[in-house]
């Protein structure tokens, strides 16, 4: 089923052939076929160049079709990145290189957080509704179920919860509600 060494050195003008198994095998060009191989290589490189041009044109079309909101977010990320790079010039010289490398990543994270903020607000509103609707005993049961079946150090978690309650957990909970209600007014 495989081509033998003699058949691979055959002096045909084909550059490759298919054997019984359907696998393509490249043949070594015989004497005098070098010019044909060069012409085929040039044609191949021309084809690759055309494909690259086509891909570039396709990318430009995709950019043109991008929504205005996406373009605005990309511009915002670029603005934040430039701002961080400019601020990194005042950092210690040893850190400047790393701050400049981190600037695009930080900009992306900031824009992603700004984009996700409405979804986070909806999730928090749903959680708030659940906490206010659900009886306290059921909340403790759900907390215990999570601790039992999803691992963790059971006694340590209970001790942390008791410490939270003993050191002003109720006051902190009320203050968190006030902050949450103020945040809802702003949003």
Short mmCIF file of C-alpha atoms in Angstrom, two decimals:
data_model
loop_
_atom_site.label_atom_id
_atom_site.label_comp_id
_atom_site.label_asym_id
_atom_site.label_seq_id
_atom_site.Cartn_x
_atom_site.Cartn_y
_atom_site.Cartn_z
CA UNK A 1 0.00 0.00 0.00
CA UNK A 2 2.93 2.43 0.46
CA UNK A 3 4.99 3.80 -2.38
CA UNK A 4 8.42 2.29 -2.58
CA UNK A 5 11.61 4.32 -2.76
CA UNK A 6 11.94 3.70 -6.49
CA UNK A 7 8.43 4.89 -7.22
CA UNK A 8 8.98 8.02 -5.15
CA UNK A 9 12.02 8.87 -7.30
CA UNK A 10 10.01 8.41 -10.48
CA UNK A 11 10.70 11.10 -13.10
CA UNK A 12 7.07 12.10 -13.67
CA UNK A 13 6.19 15.78 -13.60
CA UNK A 14 3.69 15.39 -10.75
CA UNK A 15 4.83 16.79 -7.42
CA UNK A 16 2.69 14.42 -5.37
CA UNK A 17 0.53 11.34 -5.80
CA UNK A 18 -2.02 9.36 -3.89
CA UNK A 19 -1.33 5.77 -2.87
CA UNK A 20 -3.82 2.93 -2.23
CA UNK A 21 -4.59 4.22 1.26
CA UNK A 22 -5.55 7.67 -0.03
CA UNK A 23 -2.58 9.37 1.63
CA UNK A 24 -0.82 12.11 -0.33
CA UNK A 25 2.91 11.59 -0.72
CA UNK A 26 5.31 14.17 -2.07
CA UNK A 27 7.66 12.98 -4.76
CA UNK A 28 11.22 14.18 -5.05
CA UNK A 29 11.69 15.98 -8.38
CA UNK A 30 14.03 14.30 -10.84
CA UNK A 31 16.81 16.05 -12.73
CA UNK A 32 15.46 18.86 -14.94
CA UNK A 33 12.34 19.31 -12.87
CA UNK A 34 13.84 22.00 -10.63
CA UNK A 35 12.60 24.85 -12.83
CA UNK A 36 9.07 23.43 -12.83
CA UNK A 37 9.22 23.10 -9.06
CA UNK A 38 10.36 26.73 -8.75
CA UNK A 39 7.48 27.88 -10.97
CA UNK A 40 5.04 25.84 -8.88
CA UNK A 41 6.54 27.38 -5.72
CA UNK A 42 6.14 30.89 -7.12
CA UNK A 43 2.54 30.13 -8.06
CA UNK A 44 1.97 28.81 -4.55
CA UNK A 45 3.43 31.93 -2.95
CA UNK A 46 1.25 34.10 -5.22
CA UNK A 47 -1.76 32.09 -4.06
CA UNK A 48 -0.78 32.59 -0.42
CA UNK A 49 -0.36 36.33 -1.00
CA UNK A 50 -3.82 36.51 -2.56
CA UNK A 51 -5.29 34.61 0.40
CA UNK A 52 -3.64 37.02 2.84
CA UNK A 53 -5.04 39.99 0.91
CA UNK A 54 -8.47 38.37 0.95
CA UNK A 55 -8.22 37.75 4.71
CA UNK A 56 -7.17 41.37 5.24
CA UNK A 57 -10.14 42.62 3.22
CA UNK A 58 -12.43 40.28 5.17
CA UNK A 59 -11.09 41.65 8.46
CA UNK A 60 -11.71 45.21 7.27
CA UNK A 61 -15.30 44.31 6.35
CA UNK A 62 -15.82 42.73 9.77
CA UNK A 63 -14.48 45.86 11.48
CA UNK A 64 -16.84 48.01 9.42
CA UNK A 65 -19.80 45.87 10.46
CA UNK A 66 -18.90 45.98 14.15
CA UNK A 67 -21.53 47.65 16.28
CA UNK A 68 -21.01 51.20 17.44
CA UNK A 69 -21.04 50.06 21.06
CA UNK A 70 -18.19 47.63 20.42
CA UNK A 71 -16.17 50.32 18.68
CA UNK A 72 -16.81 52.63 21.61
CA UNK A 73 -15.65 49.98 24.08
CA UNK A 74 -12.50 49.32 22.04
CA UNK A 75 -11.80 53.08 21.98
CA UNK A 76 -12.34 53.23 25.75
CA UNK A 77 -9.91 50.34 26.28
CA UNK A 78 -7.34 52.10 24.09
CA UNK A 79 -7.83 55.35 26.02
CA UNK A 80 -7.37 53.61 29.38
CA UNK A 81 -4.32 51.76 28.08
CA UNK A 82 -2.69 55.02 26.91
CA UNK A 83 -3.53 56.64 30.23
CA UNK A 84 -1.92 53.79 32.17
CA UNK A 85 1.18 53.83 29.96
CA UNK A 86 1.54 57.58 30.53
CA UNK A 87 1.13 57.12 34.28
CA UNK A 88 3.73 54.34 34.28
CA UNK A 89 6.41 56.86 33.28
CA UNK A 90 6.33 58.23 36.83
CA UNK A 91 6.84 54.79 38.35
CA UNK A 92 10.24 53.45 39.45
CA UNK A 93 12.39 52.60 36.41
CA UNK A 94 12.43 48.89 37.19
CA UNK A 95 8.62 48.73 37.05
CA UNK A 96 7.98 50.83 33.94
CA UNK A 97 8.45 47.93 31.53
CA UNK A 98 6.01 45.70 33.42
CA UNK A 99 3.41 48.43 33.90
CA UNK A 100 3.46 49.17 30.18
CA UNK A 101 3.01 45.46 29.41
CA UNK A 102 0.11 45.22 31.88
CA UNK A 103 -1.67 48.35 30.61
CA UNK A 104 -3.67 46.64 27.80
CA UNK A 105 -4.73 43.81 30.12
CA UNK A 106 -5.83 46.20 32.86
CA UNK A 107 -7.70 48.29 30.29
CA UNK A 108 -9.50 45.19 29.00
CA UNK A 109 -10.46 44.16 32.55
CA UNK A 110 -11.80 47.64 33.31
CA UNK A 111 -13.89 47.74 30.14
CA UNK A 112 -15.12 44.18 30.72
CA UNK A 113 -16.15 45.10 34.29
CA UNK A 114 -17.97 48.21 33.02
CA UNK A 115 -19.75 46.05 30.46
CA UNK A 116 -20.69 43.38 33.01
CA UNK A 117 -21.80 45.86 35.67
CA UNK A 118 -25.50 45.87 34.63
CA UNK A 119 -25.56 42.07 34.78
CA UNK A 120 -23.86 42.11 38.17
CA UNK A 121 -26.47 44.61 39.40
CA UNK A 122 -29.28 42.31 38.18
CA UNK A 123 -27.67 39.32 39.92
CA UNK A 124 -27.33 41.29 43.15
CA UNK A 125 -30.96 42.41 42.89
CA UNK A 126 -32.03 38.77 42.47
CA UNK A 127 -29.87 37.75 45.44
CA UNK A 128 -31.37 40.58 47.50
CA UNK A 129 -34.87 39.45 46.61
CA UNK A 130 -34.01 35.86 47.58
CA UNK A 131 -32.47 36.89 50.92
CA UNK A 132 -35.44 39.10 51.80
CA UNK A 133 -38.03 36.51 50.70
CA UNK A 134 -36.48 33.38 52.17
CA UNK A 135 -37.06 32.56 55.87
CA UNK A 136 -33.96 32.75 58.07
CA UNK A 137 -34.15 29.08 59.05
CA UNK A 138 -34.14 28.06 55.38
CA UNK A 139 -31.07 30.24 54.77
CA UNK A 140 -29.26 28.45 57.60
CA UNK A 141 -30.31 25.09 56.15
CA UNK A 142 -29.03 26.05 52.69
CA UNK A 143 -25.75 27.24 54.22
CA UNK A 144 -25.38 23.94 56.12
CA UNK A 145 -26.18 21.92 52.99
CA UNK A 146 -23.50 23.77 51.03
CA UNK A 147 -20.93 23.21 53.76
CA UNK A 148 -21.78 19.50 54.07
CA UNK A 149 -21.67 18.56 50.42
CA UNK A 150 -19.22 20.99 48.84
CA UNK A 151 -16.26 20.46 51.13
CA UNK A 152 -14.36 22.88 53.24
CA UNK A 153 -13.47 22.84 56.87
CA UNK A 154 -16.86 22.47 58.48
CA UNK A 155 -15.95 23.51 62.07
CA UNK A 156 -13.87 26.47 60.86
CA UNK A 157 -16.73 27.77 58.70
CA UNK A 158 -19.19 27.50 61.59
CA UNK A 159 -16.71 29.27 63.89
CA UNK A 160 -16.28 32.06 61.32
CA UNK A 161 -20.05 32.48 61.03
CA UNK A 162 -20.45 32.61 64.83
CA UNK A 163 -17.57 35.13 65.08
CA UNK A 164 -19.28 37.27 62.43
CA UNK A 165 -22.54 37.24 64.39
CA UNK A 166 -20.84 37.93 67.76
CA UNK A 167 -18.73 40.82 66.46
CA UNK A 168 -21.54 42.87 64.96
CA UNK A 169 -22.78 40.89 61.98
CA UNK A 170 -26.29 42.30 62.29
CA UNK A 171 -24.99 45.89 62.32
CA UNK A 172 -22.77 45.18 59.33
CA UNK A 173 -25.73 43.61 57.52
CA UNK A 174 -27.86 46.71 58.11
CA UNK A 175 -25.03 48.97 56.91
CA UNK A 176 -24.62 46.82 53.78
CA UNK A 177 -28.35 47.23 53.08
CA UNK A 178 -28.01 51.02 53.38
CA UNK A 179 -25.04 50.98 50.96
CA UNK A 180 -26.93 48.71 48.56
CA UNK A 181 -29.99 51.00 48.57
CA UNK A 182 -27.77 54.05 47.94
CA UNK A 183 -26.06 52.23 45.06
CA UNK A 184 -29.48 51.40 43.55
CA UNK A 185 -30.39 55.10 43.66
CA UNK A 186 -27.19 56.03 41.83
CA UNK A 187 -27.59 53.33 39.17
#
